[in-house]
PDB file of C-alpha atoms in Angstrom:
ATOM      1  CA  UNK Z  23    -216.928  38.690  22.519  1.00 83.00           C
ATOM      2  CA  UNK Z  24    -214.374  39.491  20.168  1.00 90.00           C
ATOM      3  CA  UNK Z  25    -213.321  43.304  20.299  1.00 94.00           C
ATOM      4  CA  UNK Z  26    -211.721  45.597  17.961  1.00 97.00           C
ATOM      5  CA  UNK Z  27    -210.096  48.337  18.421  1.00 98.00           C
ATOM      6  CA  UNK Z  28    -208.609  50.593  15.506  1.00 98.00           C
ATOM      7  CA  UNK Z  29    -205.959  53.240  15.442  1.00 97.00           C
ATOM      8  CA  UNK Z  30    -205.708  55.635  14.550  1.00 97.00           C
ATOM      9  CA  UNK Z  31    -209.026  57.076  14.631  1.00 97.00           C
ATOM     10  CA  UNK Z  32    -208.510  59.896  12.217  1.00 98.00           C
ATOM     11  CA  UNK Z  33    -205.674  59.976  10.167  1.00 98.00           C
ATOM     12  CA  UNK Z  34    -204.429  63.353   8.202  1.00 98.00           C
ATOM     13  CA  UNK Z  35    -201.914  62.231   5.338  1.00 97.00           C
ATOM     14  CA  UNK Z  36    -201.257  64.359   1.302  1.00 97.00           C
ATOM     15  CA  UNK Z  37    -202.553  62.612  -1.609  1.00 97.00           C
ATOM     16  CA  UNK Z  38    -199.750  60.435  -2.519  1.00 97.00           C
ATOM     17  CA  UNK Z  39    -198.832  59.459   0.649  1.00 98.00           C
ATOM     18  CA  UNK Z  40    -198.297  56.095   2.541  1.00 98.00           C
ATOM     19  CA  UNK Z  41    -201.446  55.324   4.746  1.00 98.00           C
ATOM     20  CA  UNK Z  42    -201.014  52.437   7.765  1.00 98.00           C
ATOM     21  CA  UNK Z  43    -203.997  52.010   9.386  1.00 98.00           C
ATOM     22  CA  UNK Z  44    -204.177  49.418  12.465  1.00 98.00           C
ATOM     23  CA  UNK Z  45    -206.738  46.455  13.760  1.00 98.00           C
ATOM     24  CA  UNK Z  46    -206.378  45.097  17.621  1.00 97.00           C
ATOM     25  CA  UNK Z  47    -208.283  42.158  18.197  1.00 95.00           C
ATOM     26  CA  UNK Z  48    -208.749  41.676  21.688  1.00 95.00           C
ATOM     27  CA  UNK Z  49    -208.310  37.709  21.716  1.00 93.00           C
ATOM     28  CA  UNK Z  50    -206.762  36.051  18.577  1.00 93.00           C
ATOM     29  CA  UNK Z  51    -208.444  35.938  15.220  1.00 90.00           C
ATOM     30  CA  UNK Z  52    -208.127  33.530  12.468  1.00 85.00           C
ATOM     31  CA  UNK Z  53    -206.974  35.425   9.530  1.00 76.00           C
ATOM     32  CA  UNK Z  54    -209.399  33.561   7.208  1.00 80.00           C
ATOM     33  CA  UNK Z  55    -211.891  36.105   8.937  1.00 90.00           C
ATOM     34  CA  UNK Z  56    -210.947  39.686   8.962  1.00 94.00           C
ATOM     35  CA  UNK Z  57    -212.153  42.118   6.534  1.00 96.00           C
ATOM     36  CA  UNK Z  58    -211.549  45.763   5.650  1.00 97.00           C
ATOM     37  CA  UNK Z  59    -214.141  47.816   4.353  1.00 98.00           C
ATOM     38  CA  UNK Z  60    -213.973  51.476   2.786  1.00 98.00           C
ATOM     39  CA  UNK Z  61    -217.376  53.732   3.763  1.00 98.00           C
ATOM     40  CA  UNK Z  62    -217.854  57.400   1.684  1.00 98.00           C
ATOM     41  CA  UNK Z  63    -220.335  59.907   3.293  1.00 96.00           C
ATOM     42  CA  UNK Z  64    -223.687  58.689   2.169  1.00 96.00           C
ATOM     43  CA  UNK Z  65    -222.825  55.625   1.100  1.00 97.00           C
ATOM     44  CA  UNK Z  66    -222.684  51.805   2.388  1.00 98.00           C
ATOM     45  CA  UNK Z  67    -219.475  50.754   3.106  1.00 98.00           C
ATOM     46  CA  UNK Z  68    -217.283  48.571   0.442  1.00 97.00           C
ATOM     47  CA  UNK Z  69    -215.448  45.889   0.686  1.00 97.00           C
ATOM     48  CA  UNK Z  70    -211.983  46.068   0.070  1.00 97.00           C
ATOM     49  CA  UNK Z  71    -209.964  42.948   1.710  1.00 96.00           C
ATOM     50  CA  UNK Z  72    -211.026  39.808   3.375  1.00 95.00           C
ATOM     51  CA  UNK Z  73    -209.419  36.869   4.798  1.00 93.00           C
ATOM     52  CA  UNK Z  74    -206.555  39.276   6.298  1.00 95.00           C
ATOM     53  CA  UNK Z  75    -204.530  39.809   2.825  1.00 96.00           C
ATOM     54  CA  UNK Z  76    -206.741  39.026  -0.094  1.00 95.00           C
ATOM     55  CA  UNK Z  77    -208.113  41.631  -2.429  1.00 96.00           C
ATOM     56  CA  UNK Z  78    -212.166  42.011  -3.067  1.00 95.00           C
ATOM     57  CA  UNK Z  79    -212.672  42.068  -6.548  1.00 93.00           C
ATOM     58  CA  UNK Z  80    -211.995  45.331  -8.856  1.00 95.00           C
ATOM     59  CA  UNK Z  81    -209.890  46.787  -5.633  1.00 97.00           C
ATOM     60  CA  UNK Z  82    -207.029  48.473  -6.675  1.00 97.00           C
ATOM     61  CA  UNK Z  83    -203.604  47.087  -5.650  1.00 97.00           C
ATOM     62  CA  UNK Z  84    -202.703  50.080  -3.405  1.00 98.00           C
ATOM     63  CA  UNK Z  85    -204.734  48.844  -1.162  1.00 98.00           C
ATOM     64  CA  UNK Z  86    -203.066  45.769   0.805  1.00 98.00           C
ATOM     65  CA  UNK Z  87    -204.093  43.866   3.960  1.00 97.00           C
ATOM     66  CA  UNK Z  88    -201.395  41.882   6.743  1.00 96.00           C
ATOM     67  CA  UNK Z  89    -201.226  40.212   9.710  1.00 95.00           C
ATOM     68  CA  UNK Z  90    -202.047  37.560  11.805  1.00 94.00           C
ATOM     69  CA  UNK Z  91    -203.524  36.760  15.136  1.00 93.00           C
ATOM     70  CA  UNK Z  92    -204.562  40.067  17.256  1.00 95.00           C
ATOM     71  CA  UNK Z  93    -202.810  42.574  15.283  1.00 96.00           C
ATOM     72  CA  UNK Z  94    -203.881  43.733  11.436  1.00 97.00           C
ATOM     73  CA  UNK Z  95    -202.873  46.060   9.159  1.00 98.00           C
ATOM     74  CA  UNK Z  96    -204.422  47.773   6.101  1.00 98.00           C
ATOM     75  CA  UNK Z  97    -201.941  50.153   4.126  1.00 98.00           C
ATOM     76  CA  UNK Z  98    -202.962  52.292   1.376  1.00 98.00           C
ATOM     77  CA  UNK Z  99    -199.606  52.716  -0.656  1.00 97.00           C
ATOM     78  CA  UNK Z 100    -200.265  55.989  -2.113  1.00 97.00           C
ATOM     79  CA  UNK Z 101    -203.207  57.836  -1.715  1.00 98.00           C
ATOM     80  CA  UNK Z 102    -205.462  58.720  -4.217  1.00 98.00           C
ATOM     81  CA  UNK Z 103    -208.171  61.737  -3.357  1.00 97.00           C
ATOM     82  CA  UNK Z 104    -210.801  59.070  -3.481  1.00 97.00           C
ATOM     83  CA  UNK Z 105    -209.507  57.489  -0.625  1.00 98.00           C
ATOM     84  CA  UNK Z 106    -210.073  60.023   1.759  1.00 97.00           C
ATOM     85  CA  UNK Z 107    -212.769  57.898   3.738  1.00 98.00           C
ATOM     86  CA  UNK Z 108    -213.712  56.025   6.787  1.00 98.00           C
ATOM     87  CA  UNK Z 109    -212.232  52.617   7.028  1.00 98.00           C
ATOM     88  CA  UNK Z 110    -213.476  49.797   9.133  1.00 98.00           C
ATOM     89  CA  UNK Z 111    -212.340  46.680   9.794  1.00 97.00           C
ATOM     90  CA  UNK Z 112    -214.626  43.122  11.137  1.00 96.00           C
ATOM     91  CA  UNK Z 113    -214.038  40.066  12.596  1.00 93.00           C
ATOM     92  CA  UNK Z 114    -216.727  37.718  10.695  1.00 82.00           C
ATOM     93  CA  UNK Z 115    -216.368  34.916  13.131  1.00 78.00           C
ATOM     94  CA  UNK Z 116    -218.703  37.082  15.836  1.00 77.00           C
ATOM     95  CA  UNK Z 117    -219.135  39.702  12.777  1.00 87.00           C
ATOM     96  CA  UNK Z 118    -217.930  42.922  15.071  1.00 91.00           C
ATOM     97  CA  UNK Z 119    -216.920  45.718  13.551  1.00 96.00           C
ATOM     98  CA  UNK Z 120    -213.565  48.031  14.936  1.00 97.00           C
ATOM     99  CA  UNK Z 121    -214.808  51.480  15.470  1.00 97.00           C
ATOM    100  CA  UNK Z 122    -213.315  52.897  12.198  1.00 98.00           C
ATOM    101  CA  UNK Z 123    -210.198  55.230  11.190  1.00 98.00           C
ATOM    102  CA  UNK Z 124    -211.013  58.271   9.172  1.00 98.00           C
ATOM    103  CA  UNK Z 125    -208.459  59.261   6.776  1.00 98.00           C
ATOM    104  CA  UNK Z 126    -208.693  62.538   5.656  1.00 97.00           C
ATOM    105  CA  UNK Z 127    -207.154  65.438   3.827  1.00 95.00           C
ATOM    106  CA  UNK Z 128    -203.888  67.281   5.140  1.00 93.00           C
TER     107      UNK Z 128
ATOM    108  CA  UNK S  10    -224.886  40.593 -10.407  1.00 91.00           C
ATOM    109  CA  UNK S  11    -226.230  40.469  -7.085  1.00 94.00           C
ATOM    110  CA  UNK S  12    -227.801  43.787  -5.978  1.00 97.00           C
ATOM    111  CA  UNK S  13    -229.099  44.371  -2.343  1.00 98.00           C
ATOM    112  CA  UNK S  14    -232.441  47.068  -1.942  1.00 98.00           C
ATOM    113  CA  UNK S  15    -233.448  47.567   1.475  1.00 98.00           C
ATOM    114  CA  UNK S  16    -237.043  49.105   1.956  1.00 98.00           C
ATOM    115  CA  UNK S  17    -239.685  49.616   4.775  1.00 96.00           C
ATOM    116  CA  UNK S  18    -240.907  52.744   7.302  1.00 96.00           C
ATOM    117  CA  UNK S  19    -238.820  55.375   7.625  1.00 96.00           C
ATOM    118  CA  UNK S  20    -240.811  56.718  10.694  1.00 98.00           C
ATOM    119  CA  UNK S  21    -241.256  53.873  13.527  1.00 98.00           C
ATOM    120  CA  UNK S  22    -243.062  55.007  16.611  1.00 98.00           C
ATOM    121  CA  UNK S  23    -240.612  54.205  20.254  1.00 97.00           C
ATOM    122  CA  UNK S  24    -242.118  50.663  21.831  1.00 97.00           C
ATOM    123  CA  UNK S  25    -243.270  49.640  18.184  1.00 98.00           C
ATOM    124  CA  UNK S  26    -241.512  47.138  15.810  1.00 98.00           C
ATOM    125  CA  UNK S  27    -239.534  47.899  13.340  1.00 98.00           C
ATOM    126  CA  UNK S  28    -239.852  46.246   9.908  1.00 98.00           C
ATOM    127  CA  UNK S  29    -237.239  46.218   7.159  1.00 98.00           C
ATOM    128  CA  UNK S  30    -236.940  43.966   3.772  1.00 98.00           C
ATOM    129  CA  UNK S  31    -234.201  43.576   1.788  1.00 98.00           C
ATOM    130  CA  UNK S  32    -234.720  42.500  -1.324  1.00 98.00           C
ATOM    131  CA  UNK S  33    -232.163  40.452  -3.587  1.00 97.00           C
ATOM    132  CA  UNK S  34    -231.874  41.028  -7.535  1.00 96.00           C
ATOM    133  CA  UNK S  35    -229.473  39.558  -9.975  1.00 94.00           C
ATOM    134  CA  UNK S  36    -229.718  36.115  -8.039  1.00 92.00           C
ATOM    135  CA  UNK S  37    -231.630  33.656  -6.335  1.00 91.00           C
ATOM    136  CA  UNK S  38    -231.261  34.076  -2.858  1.00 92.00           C
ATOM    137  CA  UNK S  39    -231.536  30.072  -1.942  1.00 88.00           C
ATOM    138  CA  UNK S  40    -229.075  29.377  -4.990  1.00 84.00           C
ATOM    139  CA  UNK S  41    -225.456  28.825  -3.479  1.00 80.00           C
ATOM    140  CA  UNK S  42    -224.524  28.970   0.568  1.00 86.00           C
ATOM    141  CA  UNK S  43    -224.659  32.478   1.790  1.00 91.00           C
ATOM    142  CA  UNK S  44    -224.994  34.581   4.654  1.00 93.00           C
ATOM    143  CA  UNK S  45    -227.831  37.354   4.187  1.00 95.00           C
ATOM    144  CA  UNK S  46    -227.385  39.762   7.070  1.00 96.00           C
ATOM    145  CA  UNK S  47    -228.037  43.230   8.415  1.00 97.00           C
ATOM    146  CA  UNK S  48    -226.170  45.952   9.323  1.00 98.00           C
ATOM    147  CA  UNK S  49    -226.854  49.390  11.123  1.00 98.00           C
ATOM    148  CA  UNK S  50    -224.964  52.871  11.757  1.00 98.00           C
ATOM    149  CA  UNK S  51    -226.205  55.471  13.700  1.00 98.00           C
ATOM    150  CA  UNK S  52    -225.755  58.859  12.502  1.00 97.00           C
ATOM    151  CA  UNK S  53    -222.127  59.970  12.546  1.00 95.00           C
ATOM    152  CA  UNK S  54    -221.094  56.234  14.388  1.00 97.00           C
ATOM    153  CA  UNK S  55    -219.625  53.072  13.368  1.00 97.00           C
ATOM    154  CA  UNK S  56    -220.938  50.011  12.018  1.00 97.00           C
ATOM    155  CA  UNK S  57    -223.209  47.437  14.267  1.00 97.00           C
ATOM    156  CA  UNK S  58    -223.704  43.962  13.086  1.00 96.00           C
ATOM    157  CA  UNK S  59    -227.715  42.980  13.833  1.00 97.00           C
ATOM    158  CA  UNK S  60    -227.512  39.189  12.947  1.00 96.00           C
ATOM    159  CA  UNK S  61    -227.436  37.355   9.590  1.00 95.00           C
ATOM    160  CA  UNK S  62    -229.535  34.083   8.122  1.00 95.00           C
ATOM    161  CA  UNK S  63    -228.015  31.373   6.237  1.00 92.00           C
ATOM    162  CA  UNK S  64    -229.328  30.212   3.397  1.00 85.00           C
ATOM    163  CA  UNK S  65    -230.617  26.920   5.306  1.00 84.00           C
ATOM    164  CA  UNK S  66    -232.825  29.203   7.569  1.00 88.00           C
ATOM    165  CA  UNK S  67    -230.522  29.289  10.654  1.00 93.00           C
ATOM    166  CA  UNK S  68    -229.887  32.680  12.293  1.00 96.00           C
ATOM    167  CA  UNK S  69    -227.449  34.358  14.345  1.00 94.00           C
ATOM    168  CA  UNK S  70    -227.905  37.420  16.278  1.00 96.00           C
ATOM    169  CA  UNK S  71    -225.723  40.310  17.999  1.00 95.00           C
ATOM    170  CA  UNK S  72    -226.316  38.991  21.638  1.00 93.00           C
ATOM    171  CA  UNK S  73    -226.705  42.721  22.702  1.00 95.00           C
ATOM    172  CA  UNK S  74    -230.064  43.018  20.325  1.00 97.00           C
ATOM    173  CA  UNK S  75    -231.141  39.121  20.254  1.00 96.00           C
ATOM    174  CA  UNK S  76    -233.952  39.006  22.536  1.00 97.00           C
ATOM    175  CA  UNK S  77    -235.134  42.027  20.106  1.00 98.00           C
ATOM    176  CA  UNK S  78    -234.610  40.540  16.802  1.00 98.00           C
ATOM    177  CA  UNK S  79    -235.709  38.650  13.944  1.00 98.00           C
ATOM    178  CA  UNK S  80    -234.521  37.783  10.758  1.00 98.00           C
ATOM    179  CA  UNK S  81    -236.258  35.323   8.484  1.00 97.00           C
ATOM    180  CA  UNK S  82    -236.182  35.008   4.700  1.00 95.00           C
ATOM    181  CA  UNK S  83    -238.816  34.111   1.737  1.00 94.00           C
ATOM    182  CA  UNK S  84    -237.736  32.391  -0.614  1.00 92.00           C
ATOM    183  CA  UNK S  85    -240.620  32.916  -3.223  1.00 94.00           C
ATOM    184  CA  UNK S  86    -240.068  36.469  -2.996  1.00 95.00           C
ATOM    185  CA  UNK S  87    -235.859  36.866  -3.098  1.00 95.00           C
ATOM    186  CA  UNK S  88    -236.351  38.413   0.115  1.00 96.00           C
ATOM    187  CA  UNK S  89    -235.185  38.612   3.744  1.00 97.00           C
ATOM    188  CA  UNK S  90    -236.505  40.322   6.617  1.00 98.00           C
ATOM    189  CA  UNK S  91    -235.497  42.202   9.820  1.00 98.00           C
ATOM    190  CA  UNK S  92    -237.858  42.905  12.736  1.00 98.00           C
ATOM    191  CA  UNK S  93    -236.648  44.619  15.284  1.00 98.00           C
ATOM    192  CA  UNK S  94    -239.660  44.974  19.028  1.00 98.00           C
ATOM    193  CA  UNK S  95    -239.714  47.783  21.489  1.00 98.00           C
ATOM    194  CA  UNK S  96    -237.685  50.236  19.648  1.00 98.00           C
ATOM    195  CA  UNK S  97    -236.056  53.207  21.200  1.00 98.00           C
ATOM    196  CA  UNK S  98    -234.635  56.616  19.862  1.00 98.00           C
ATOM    197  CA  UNK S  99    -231.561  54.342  20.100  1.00 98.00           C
ATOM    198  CA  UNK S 100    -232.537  52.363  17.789  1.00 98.00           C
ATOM    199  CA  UNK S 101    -232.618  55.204  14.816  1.00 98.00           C
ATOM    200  CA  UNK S 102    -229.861  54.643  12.204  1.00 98.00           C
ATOM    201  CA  UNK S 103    -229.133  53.617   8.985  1.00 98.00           C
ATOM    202  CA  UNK S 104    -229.750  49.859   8.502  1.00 98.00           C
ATOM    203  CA  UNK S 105    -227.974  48.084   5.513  1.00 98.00           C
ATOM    204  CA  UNK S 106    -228.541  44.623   4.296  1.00 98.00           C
ATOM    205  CA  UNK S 107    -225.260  42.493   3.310  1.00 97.00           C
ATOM    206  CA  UNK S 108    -224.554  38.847   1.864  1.00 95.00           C
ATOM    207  CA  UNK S 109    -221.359  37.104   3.015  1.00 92.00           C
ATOM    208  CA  UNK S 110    -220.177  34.113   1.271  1.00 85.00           C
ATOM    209  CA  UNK S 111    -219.342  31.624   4.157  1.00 80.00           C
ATOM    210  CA  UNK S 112    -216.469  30.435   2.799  1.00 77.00           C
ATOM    211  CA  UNK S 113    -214.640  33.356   3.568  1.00 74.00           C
ATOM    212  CA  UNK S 114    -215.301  35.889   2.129  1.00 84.00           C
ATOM    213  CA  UNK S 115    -216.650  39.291   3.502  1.00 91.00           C
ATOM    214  CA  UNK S 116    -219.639  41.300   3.328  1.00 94.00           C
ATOM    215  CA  UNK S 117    -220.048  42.357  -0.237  1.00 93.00           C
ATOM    216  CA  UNK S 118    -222.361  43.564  -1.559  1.00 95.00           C
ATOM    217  CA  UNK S 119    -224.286  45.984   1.242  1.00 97.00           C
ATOM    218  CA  UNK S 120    -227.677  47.752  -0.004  1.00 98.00           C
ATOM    219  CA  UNK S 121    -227.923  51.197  -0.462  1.00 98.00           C
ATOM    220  CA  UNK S 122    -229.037  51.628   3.246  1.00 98.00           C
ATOM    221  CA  UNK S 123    -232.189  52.959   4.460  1.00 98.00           C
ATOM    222  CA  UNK S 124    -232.810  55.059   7.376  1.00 98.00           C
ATOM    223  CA  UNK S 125    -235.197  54.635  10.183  1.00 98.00           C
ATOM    224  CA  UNK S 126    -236.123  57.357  12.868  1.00 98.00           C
ATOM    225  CA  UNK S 127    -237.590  56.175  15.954  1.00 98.00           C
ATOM    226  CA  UNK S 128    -240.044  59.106  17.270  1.00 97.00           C
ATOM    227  CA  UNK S 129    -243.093  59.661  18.244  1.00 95.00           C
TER     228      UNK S 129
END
């Protein structure tokens, strides 16, 4: 089993900030198959990247996904005050989930 | 568009099963090649992936629940189903429902969520 292991796991960072948030696969992953997702309290998580680098639909461009094999990377260019969230990424081969970075308010 | 609505007991008794629907609006769900999964997330934890259903009928499950769970789908209702046997108090959380296009894509879109207490 695939495992995934964010970092950091909370994150304090000013709106307008850069934001680099990690992914650690524990054996390599195929790019096509890694997805970031963005969860508010209360709500069900969204999804904001898949297949590494490639934007879900009506995500805004601050938001950009990289790399390749064990070692991903989600980076929020500037933040906006709805960012401040929990961010998860997954491995959809096996479907695990990393174990989340919070990003919150300096 | 394609909206998820999970439903079913918010209260399930520990040794009991634990039923859940989802139910799929805006689309057929045997129209196209998806994944229809579920999802849960204790309070205050991260995500845990339950097991999904294709669109064919084939399942996979999270080898850490399988010998608990079941997933199956009707058709003639735009509906798929988790059951989940001999619940525990660590089994309370929120479950979501999800559909993931196979082709790569990720999960998108999730349900609302709906949580379930296991207590007695």
């Amino acid at each position: 089993e695939i495992v995934l292991t964010q970092s950091p796991g909370t994150l304090s960072l000013s709106p307008g900030e850069r934001a680099t948030l990690s992914c650690r696969a524990s054996q390599s992953v195929s790019s096509s198959y890694l997805a970031w997702y963005q969860q508010k309290p209360g709500q069900a998580p969204r999804l904001l990247i898949y297949g590494a680098s490639s934007r879900a639909t009506g995500i805004p461009d601050r938001f950009s996904g990289s790399g390749s094999g064990t070692d991903f990377t989600l980076t929020i260019s500037r933040l906006e005050p709805e960012d401040f969230a929990v961010y998860y990424c997954q491995q959809y081969g096996s479907s695990t989930f990393g174990g989340g970075t919070k990003v919150e308010i300096k | 568009q394609v909206q998820l609505q999970e439903s079913g007991p918010g209260l399930v008794k520990p040794s009991q099963t634990l039923s859940l629907t989802c139910t799929v609006s805006g689309g057929s769900i045997s129209s196209g090649s998806y994944y229809w999964s579920w999802i849960r997330q204790p309070a205050g934890k991260g995500l845990e992936w339950i097991g999904r259903i294709y669109t064919s009928g084939s399942t996979n499950y999270n080898p850490s629940l399988k010998s608990r769970v079941t997933i199956s789908v009707d058709t003639s209702k735009n509906q798929f189903s988790l059951k989940l046997s001999s619940v525990t108090a660590a089994d309370t959380a929120v479950y979501y429902c999800a559909r993931r296009d196979p082709g790569g894509g990720g999960l998108d879109p999730w349900g609302q969520g709906t949580l379930v207490t296991v207590s007695s």
